[in-house]
mmCIF file of C-alpha atoms in Angstrom:
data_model
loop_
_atom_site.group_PDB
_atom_site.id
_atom_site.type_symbol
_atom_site.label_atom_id
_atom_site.label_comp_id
_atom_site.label_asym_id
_atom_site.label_seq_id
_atom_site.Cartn_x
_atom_site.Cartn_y
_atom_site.Cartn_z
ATOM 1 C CA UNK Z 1 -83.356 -76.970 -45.887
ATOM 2 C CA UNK Z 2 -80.944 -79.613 -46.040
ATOM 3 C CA UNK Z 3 -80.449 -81.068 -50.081
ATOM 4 C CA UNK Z 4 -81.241 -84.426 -50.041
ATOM 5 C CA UNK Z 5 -84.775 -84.017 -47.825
ATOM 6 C CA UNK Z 6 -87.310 -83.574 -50.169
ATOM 7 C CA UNK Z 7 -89.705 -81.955 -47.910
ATOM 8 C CA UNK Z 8 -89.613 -78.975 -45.590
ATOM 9 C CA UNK Z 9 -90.631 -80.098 -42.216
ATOM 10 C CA UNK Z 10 -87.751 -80.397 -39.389
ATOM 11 C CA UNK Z 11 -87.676 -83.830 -37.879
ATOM 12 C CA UNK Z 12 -86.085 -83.259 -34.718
ATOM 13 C CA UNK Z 13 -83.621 -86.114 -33.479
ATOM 14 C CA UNK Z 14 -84.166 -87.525 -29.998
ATOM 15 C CA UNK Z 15 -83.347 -85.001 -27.188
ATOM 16 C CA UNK Z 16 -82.908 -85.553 -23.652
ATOM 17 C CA UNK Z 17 -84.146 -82.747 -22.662
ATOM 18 C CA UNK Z 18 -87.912 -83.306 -22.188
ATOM 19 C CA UNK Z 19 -87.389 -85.709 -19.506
ATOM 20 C CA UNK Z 20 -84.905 -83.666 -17.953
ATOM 21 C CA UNK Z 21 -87.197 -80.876 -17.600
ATOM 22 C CA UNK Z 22 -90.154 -82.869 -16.433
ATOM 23 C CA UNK Z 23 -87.680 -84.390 -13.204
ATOM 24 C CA UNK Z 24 -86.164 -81.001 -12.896
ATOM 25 C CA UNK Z 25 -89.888 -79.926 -12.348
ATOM 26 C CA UNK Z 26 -90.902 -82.593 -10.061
ATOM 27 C CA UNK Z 27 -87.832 -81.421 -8.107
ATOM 28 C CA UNK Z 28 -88.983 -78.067 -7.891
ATOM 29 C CA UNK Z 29 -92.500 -78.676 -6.767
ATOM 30 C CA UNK Z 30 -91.968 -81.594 -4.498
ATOM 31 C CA UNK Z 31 -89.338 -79.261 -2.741
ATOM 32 C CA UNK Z 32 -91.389 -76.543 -2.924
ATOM 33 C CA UNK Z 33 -93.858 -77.917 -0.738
ATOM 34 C CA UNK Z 34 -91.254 -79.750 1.601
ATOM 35 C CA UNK Z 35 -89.511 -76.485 1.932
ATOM 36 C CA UNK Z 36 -93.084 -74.440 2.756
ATOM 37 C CA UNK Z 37 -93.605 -77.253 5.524
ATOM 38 C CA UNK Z 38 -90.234 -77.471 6.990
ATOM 39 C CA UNK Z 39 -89.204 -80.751 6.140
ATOM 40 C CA UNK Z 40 -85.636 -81.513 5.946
ATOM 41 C CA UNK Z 41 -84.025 -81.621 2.880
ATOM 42 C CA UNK Z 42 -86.671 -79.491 1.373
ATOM 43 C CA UNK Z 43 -84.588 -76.206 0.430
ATOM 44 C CA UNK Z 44 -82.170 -78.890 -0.690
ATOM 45 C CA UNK Z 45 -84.396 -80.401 -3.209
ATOM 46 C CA UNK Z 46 -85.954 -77.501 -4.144
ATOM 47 C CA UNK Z 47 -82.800 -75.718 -4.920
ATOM 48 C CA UNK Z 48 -81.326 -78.731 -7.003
ATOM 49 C CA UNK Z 49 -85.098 -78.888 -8.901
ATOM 50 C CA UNK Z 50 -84.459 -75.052 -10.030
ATOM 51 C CA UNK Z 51 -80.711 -75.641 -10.628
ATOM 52 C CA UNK Z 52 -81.506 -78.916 -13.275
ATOM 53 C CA UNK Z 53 -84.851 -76.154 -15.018
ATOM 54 C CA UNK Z 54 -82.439 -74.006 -15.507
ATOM 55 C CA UNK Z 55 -79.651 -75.723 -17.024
ATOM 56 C CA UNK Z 56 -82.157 -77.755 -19.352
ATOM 57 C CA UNK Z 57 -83.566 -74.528 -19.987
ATOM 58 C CA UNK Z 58 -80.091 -73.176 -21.221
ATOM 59 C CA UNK Z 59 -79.673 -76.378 -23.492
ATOM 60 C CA UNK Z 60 -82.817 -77.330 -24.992
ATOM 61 C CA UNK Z 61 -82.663 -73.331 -26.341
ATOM 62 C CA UNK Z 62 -78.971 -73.737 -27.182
ATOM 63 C CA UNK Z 63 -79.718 -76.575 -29.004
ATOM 64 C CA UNK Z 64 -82.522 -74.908 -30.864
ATOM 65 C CA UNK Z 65 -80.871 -72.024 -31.950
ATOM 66 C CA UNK Z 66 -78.177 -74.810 -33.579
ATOM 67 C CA UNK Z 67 -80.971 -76.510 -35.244
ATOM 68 C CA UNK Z 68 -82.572 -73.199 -36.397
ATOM 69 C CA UNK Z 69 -79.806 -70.553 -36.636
ATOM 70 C CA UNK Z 70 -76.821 -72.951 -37.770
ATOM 71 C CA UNK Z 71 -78.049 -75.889 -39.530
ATOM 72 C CA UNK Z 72 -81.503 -73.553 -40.832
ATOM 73 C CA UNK Z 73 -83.979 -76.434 -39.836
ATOM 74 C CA UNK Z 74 -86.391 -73.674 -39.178
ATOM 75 C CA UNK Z 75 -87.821 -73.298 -42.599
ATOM 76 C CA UNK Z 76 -90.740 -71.131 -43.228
ATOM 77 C CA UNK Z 77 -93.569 -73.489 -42.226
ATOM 78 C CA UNK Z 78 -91.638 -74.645 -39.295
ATOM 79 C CA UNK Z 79 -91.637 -71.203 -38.005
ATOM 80 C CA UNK Z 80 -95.551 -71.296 -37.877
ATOM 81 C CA UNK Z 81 -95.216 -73.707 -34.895
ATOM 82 C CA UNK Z 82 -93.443 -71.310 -32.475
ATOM 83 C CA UNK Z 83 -95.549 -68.383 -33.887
ATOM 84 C CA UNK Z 84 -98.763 -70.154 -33.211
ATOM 85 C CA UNK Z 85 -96.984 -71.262 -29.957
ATOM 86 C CA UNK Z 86 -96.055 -67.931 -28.428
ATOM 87 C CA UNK Z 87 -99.767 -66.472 -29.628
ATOM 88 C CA UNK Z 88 -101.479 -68.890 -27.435
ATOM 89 C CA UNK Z 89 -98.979 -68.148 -24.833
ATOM 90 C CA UNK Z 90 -99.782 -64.606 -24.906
ATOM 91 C CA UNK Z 91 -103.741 -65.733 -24.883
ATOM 92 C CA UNK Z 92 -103.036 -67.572 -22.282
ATOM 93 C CA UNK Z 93 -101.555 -64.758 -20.250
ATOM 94 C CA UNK Z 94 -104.146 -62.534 -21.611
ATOM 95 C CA UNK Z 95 -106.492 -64.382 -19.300
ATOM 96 C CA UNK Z 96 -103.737 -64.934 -16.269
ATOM 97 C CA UNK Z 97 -104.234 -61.020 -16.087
ATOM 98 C CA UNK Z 98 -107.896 -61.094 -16.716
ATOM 99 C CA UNK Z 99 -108.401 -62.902 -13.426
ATOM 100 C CA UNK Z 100 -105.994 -60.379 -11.292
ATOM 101 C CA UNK Z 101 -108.261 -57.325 -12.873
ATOM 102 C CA UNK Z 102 -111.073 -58.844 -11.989
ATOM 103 C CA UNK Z 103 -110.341 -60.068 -8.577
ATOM 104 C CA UNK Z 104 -109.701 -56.508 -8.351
ATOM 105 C CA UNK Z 105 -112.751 -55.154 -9.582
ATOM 106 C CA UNK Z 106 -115.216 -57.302 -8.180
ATOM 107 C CA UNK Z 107 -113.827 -55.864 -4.660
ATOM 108 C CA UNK Z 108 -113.501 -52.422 -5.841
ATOM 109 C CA UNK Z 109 -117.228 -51.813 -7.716
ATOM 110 C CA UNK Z 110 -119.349 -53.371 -4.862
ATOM 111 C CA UNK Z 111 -116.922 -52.577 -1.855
ATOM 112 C CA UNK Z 112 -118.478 -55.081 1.107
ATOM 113 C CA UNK Z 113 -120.057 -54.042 4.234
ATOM 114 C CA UNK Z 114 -116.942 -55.159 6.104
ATOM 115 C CA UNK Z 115 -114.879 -52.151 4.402
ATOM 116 C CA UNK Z 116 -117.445 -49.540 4.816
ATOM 117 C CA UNK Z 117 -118.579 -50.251 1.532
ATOM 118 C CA UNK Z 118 -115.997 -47.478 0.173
ATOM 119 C CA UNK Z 119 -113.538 -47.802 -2.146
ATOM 120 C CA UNK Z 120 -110.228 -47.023 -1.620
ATOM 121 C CA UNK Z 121 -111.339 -48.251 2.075
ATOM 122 C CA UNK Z 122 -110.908 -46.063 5.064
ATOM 123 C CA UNK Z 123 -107.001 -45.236 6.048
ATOM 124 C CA UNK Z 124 -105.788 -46.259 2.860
ATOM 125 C CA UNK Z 125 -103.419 -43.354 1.401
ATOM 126 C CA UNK Z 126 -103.796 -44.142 -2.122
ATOM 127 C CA UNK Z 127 -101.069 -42.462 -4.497
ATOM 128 C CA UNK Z 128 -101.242 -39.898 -7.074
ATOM 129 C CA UNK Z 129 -101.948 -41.548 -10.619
ATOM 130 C CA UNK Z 130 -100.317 -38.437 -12.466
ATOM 131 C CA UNK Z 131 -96.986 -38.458 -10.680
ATOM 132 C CA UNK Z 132 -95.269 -41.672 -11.129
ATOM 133 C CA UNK Z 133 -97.935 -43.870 -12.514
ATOM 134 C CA UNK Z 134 -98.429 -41.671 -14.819
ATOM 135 C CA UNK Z 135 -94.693 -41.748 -15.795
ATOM 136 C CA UNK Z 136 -94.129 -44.925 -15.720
ATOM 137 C CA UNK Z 137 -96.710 -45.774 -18.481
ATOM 138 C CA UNK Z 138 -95.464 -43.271 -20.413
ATOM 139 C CA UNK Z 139 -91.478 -45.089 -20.211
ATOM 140 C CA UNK Z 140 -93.080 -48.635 -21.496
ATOM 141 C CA UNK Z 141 -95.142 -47.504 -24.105
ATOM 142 C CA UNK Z 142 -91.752 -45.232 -25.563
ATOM 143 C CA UNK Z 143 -89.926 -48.378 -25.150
ATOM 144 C CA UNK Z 144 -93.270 -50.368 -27.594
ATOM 145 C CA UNK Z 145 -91.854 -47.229 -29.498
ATOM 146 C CA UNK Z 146 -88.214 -48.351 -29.368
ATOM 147 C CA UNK Z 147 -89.228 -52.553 -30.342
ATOM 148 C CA UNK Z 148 -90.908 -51.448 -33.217
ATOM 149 C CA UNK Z 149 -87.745 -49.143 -34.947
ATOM 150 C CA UNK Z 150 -86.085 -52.274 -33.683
ATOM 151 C CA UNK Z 151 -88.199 -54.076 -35.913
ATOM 152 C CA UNK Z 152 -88.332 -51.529 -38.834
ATOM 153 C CA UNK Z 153 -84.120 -51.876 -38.916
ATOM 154 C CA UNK Z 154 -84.236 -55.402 -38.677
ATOM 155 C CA UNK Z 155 -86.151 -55.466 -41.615
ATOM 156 C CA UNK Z 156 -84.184 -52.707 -43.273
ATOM 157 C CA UNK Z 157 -81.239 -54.872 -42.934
ATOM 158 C CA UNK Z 158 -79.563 -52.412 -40.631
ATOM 159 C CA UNK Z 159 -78.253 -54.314 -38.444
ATOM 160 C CA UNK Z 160 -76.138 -52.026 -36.597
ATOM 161 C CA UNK Z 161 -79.007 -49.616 -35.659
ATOM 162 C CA UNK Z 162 -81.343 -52.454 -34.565
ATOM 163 C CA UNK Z 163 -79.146 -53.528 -32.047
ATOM 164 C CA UNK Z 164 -79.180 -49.335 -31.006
ATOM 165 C CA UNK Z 165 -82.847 -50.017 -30.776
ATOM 166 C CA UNK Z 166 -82.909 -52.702 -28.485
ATOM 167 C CA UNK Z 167 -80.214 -51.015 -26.106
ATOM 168 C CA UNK Z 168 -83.191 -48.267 -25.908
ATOM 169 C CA UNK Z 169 -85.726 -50.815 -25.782
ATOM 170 C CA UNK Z 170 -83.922 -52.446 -23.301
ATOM 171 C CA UNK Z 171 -82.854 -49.271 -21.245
ATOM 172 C CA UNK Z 172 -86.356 -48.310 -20.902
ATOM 173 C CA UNK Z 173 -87.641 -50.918 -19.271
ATOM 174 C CA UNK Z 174 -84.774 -50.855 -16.434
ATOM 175 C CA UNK Z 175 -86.176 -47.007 -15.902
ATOM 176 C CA UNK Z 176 -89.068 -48.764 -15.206
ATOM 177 C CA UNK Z 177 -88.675 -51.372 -13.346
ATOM 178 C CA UNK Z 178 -86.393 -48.962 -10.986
ATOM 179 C CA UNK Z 179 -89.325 -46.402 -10.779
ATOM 180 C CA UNK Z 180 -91.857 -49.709 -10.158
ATOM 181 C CA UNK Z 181 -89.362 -50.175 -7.407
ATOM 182 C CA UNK Z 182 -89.087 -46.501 -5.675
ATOM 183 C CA UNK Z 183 -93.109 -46.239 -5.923
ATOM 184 C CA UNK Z 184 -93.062 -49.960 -4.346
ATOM 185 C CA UNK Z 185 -90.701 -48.489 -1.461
ATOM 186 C CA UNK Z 186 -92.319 -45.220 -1.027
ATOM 187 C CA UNK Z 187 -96.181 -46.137 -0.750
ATOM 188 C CA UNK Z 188 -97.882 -45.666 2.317
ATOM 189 C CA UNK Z 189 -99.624 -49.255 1.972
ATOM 190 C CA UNK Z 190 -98.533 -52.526 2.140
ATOM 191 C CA UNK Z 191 -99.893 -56.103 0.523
ATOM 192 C CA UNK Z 192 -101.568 -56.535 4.019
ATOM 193 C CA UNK Z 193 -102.903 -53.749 4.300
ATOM 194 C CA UNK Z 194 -107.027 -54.596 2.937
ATOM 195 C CA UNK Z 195 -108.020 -56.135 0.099
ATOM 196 C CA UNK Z 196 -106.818 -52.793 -1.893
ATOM 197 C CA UNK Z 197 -103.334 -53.473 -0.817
ATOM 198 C CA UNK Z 198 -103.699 -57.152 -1.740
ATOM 199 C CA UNK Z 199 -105.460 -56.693 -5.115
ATOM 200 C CA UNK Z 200 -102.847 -53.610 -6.055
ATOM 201 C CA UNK Z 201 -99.698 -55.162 -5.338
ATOM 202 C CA UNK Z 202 -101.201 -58.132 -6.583
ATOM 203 C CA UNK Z 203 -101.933 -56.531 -10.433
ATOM 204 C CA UNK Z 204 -98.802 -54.775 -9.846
ATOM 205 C CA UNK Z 205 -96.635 -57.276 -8.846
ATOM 206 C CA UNK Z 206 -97.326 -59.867 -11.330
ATOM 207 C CA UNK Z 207 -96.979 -57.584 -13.860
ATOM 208 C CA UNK Z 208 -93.562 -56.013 -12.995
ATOM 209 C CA UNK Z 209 -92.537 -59.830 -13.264
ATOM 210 C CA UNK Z 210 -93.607 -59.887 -16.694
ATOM 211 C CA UNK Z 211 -91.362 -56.650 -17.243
ATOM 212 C CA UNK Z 212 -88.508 -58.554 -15.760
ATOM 213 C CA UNK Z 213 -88.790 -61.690 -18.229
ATOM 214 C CA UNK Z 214 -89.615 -59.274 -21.315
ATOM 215 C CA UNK Z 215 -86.637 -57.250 -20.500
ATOM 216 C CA UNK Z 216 -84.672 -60.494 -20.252
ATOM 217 C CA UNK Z 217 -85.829 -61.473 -23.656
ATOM 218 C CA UNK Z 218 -85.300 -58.434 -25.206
ATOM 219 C CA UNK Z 219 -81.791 -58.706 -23.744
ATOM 220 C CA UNK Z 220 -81.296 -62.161 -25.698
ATOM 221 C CA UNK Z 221 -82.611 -60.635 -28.664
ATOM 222 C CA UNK Z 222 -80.034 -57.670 -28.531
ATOM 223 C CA UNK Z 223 -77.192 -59.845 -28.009
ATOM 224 C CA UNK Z 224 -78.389 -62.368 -31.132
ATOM 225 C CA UNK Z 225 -79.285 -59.153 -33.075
ATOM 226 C CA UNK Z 226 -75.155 -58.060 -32.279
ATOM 227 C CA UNK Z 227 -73.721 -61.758 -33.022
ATOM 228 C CA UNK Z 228 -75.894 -61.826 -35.931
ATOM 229 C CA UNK Z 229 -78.475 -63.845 -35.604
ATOM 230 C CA UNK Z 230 -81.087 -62.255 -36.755
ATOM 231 C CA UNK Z 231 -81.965 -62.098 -40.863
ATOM 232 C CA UNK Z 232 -84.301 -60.258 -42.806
ATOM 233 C CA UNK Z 233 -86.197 -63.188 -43.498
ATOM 234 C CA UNK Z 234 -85.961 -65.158 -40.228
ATOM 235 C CA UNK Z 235 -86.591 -63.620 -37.076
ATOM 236 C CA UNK Z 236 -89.301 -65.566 -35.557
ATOM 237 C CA UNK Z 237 -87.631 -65.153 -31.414
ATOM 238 C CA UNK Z 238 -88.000 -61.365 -32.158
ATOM 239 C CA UNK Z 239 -91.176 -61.580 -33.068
ATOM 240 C CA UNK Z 240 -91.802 -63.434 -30.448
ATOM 241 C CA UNK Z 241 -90.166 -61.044 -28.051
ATOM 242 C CA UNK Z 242 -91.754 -57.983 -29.488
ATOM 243 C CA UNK Z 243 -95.394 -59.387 -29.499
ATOM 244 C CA UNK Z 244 -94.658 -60.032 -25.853
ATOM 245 C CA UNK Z 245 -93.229 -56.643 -25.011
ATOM 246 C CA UNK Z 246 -96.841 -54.772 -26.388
ATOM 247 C CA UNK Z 247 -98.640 -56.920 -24.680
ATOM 248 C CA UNK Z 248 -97.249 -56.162 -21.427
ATOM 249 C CA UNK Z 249 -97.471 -52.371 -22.573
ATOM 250 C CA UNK Z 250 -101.105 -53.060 -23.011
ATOM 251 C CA UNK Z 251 -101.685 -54.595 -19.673
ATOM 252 C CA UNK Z 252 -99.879 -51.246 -17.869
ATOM 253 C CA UNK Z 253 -102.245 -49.468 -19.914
ATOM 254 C CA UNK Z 254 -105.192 -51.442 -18.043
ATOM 255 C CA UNK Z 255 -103.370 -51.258 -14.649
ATOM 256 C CA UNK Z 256 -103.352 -47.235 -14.890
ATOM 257 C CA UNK Z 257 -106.458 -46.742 -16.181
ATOM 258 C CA UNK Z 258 -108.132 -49.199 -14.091
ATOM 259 C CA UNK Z 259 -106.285 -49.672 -10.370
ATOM 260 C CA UNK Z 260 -104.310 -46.553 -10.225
ATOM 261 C CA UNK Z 261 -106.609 -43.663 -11.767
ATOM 262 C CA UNK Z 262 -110.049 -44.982 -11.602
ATOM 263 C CA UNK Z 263 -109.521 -47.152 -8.190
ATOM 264 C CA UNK Z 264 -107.867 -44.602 -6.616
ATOM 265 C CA UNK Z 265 -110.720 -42.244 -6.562
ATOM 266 C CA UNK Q 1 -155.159 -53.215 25.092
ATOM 267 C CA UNK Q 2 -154.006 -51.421 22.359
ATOM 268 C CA UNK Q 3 -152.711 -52.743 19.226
ATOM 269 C CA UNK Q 4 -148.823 -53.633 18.177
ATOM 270 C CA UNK Q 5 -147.893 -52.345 15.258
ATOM 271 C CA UNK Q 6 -145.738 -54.618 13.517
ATOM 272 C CA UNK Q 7 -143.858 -52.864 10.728
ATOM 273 C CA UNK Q 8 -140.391 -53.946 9.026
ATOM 274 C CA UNK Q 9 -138.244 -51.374 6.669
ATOM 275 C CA UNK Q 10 -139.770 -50.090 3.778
ATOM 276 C CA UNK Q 11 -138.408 -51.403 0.107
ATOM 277 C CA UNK Q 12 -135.685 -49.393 -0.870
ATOM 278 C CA UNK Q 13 -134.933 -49.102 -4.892
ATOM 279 C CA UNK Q 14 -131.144 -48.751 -3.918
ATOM 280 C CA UNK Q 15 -131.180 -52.852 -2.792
ATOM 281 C CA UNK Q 16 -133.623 -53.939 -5.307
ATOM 282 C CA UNK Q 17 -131.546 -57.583 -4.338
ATOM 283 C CA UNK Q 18 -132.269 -60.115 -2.222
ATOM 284 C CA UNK Q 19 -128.943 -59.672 -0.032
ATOM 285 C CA UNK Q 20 -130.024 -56.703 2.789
ATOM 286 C CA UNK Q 21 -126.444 -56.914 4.257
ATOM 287 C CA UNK Q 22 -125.755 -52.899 2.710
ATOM 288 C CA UNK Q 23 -129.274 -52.219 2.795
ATOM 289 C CA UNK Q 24 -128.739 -52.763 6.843
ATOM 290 C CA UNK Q 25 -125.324 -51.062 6.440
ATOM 291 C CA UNK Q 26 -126.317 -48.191 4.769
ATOM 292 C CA UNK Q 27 -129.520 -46.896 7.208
ATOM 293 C CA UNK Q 28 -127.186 -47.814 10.135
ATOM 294 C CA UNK Q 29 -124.270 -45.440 8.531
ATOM 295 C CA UNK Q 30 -127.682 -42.822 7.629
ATOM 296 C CA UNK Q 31 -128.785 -42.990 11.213
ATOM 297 C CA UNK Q 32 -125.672 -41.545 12.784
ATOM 298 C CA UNK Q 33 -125.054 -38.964 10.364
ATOM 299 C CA UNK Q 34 -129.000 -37.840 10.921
ATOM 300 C CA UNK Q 35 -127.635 -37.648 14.439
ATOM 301 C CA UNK Q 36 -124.387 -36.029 13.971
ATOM 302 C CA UNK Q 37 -126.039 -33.201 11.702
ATOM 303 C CA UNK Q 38 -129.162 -32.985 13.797
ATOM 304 C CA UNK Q 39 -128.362 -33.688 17.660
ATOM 305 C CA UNK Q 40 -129.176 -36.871 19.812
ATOM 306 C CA UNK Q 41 -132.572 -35.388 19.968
ATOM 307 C CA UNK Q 42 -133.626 -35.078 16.608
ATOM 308 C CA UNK Q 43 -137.006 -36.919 15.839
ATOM 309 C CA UNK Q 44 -135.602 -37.042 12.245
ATOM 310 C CA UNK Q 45 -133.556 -40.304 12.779
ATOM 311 C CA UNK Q 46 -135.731 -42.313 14.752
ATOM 312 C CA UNK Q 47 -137.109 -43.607 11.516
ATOM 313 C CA UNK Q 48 -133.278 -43.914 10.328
ATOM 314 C CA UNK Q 49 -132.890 -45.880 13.787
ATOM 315 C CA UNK Q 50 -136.041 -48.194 13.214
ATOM 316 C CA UNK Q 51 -134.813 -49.322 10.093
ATOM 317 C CA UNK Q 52 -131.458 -50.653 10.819
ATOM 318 C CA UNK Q 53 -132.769 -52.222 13.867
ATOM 319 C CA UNK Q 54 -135.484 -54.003 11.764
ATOM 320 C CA UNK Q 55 -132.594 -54.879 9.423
ATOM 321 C CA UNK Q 56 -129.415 -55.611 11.199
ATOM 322 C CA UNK Q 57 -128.852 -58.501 13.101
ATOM 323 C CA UNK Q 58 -128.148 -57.526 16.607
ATOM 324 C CA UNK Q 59 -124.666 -58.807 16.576
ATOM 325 C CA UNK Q 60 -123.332 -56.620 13.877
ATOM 326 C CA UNK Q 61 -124.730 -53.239 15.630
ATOM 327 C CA UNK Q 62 -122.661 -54.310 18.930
ATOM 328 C CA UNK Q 63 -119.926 -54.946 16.640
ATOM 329 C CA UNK Q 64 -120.323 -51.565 15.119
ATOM 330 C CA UNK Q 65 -121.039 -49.322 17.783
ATOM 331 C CA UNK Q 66 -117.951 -50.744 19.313
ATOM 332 C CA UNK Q 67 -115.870 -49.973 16.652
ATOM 333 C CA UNK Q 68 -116.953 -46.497 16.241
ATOM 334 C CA UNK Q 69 -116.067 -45.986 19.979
ATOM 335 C CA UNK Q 70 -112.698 -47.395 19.235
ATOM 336 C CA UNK Q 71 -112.590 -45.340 15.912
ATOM 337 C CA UNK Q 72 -112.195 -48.145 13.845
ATOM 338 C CA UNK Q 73 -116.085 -47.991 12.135
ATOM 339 C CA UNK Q 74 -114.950 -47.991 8.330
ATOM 340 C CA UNK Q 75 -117.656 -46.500 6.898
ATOM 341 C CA UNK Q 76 -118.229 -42.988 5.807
ATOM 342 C CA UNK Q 77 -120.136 -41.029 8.664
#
């Protein structure tokens, strides 16, 4: 908290970055939808739109970390906002992946007339849930493991091993992903191939994604953790980060349990 | 002249809904196993037979006897 402000909210000075992000936005959708319908200068448009999210992206966060890390705007009641923030995110997501295990389900409990009202339909080889499914929820929820002694160190003020902790937090999740991606190129079924291809690689896909962006947060984390970022008493983006991490952990869970043990039956 | 008998499937407690669509299905997919257990000249699976007929719109039995010629008939006979 700076001296002479007699309060301890952070009254953030005018940033141009909003706006930026809202044209960089309209970029990307507009050209989106040019590009899908072949219209010229589509690509181009939509390529510029991701090139100006991206580089707002980079500094709106650059310039939070200096308000936060550098000039320590981010007193203790400031750092409610982003925590309530990224908990509504994760609700939020919570319910993205509610709708995928459903859409799922509903085809899967009551299989229609169309597919011989058998579930996994008729030609579809499904694939073993205890050889590499199996595995590969094993690898994330050792690498939940990993965040937390991340987490404990942090807090222990042992800042060397923390950053350890997120190399095998971090390390984990590539094992994944390139298992996610041998099982992806060895299955005998496709996205097109009936609704249990669509509804599989659907689950599946979307949440490899989220692997992908919590391994690139956990990434940023490490590297703050290493330049020092990170304090006993403020820590609020690994929070953020670890939160995130179990709750894709927990959605795996659901995607074995549900699509690869019980749905492939 | 001797009376018609006009008779529709019995209820069945396995499609206690109003939609018939796998009640049809499932007597057309039980007539062809009667069959393929029992012979073509089985008097079993007539009944099997008179249900699905009295069920199944006329379209969807071409459709499916067509596909189980071509081997395509997804259901489990």
């Amino acid at each position: 908290m700076i001296e002479s402000q007699r309060h301890s909210y952070h009254l953030v000075d005018p940033s141009p970055w909003p706006i930026s992000g809202s044209l960089g936005a309209l970029a990307t959708t507009v050209g989106g939808v040019m590009y899908m319908h072949s219209f010229q200068g589509g690509a181009t448009l939509l390529s510029l739109g991701l090139i100006f999210l991206l580089y707002t992206m980079f500094v709106w966060w650059r310039d939070v970390l200096r308000e936060s890390t550098f000039e320590g705007h981010h007193t203790k009641v400031v750092q409610l906002g982003p925590r309530y923030g990224f908990i509504l995110f994760i609700v939020s997501e919570v319910m993205f992946f509610f709708a995928l295990f459903r859409a799922s389900s509903h085809s899967s409990l009551a299989p229609t007339v169309e597919i011989g009202g058998i579930w996994p339909p008729k030609g579809i080889a499904v694939l073993d849930p205890w050889e590499i499914p199996f595995l590969n929820t094993l690898i994330p929820l050792s690498s939940g493991a990993a965040v937390t002694w991340a987490h404990h160190a942090i807090l222990a003020g042992k800042e060397k091993r923390a950053v350890y902790a997120l190399v095998a937090t971090v390390s984990l999740a590539l094992v994944f992903t390139g298992f996610q991606g041998m099982e992806y190129y060895q299955a005998p079924f496709t996205i097109s191939d009936s609704i249990y291809g669509s509804t599989f690689f659907l689950a599946t896909g979307f949440h490899g994604f989220h692997v992908i962006i919590g391994t690139i947060f956990s990434i940023i984390c490490g590297i703050r953790q290493y330049l020092g970022h990170l304090t006993k008493e403020h820590h609020v983006g690994f929070e953020a980060a670890a939160w995130y991490w179990h709750f894709v952990d927990v959605v795996r869970l659901f995607l074995f349990v549900s699509i690869y043990w019980w749905g492939g039956i | 002249m001797a009376e018609i008998e006009l008779k529709t499937a019995p209820a069945d407690f396995r499609f206690p809904t109003t939609n018939q669509t796998r009640h049809c299905f499932t007597r057309y997919v039980e007539f062809h196993r009667c069959v393929a257990a029992k012979g073509d000249e089985a008097a079993d699976c007539e009944r099997f037979a008179k249900y699905y007929r009295a069920l199944c719109p006329g379209e969807w039995v071409d459709k499916w006897n067509e596909q189980r010629e071509n081997g395509t008939f997804p259901g489990p006979l």
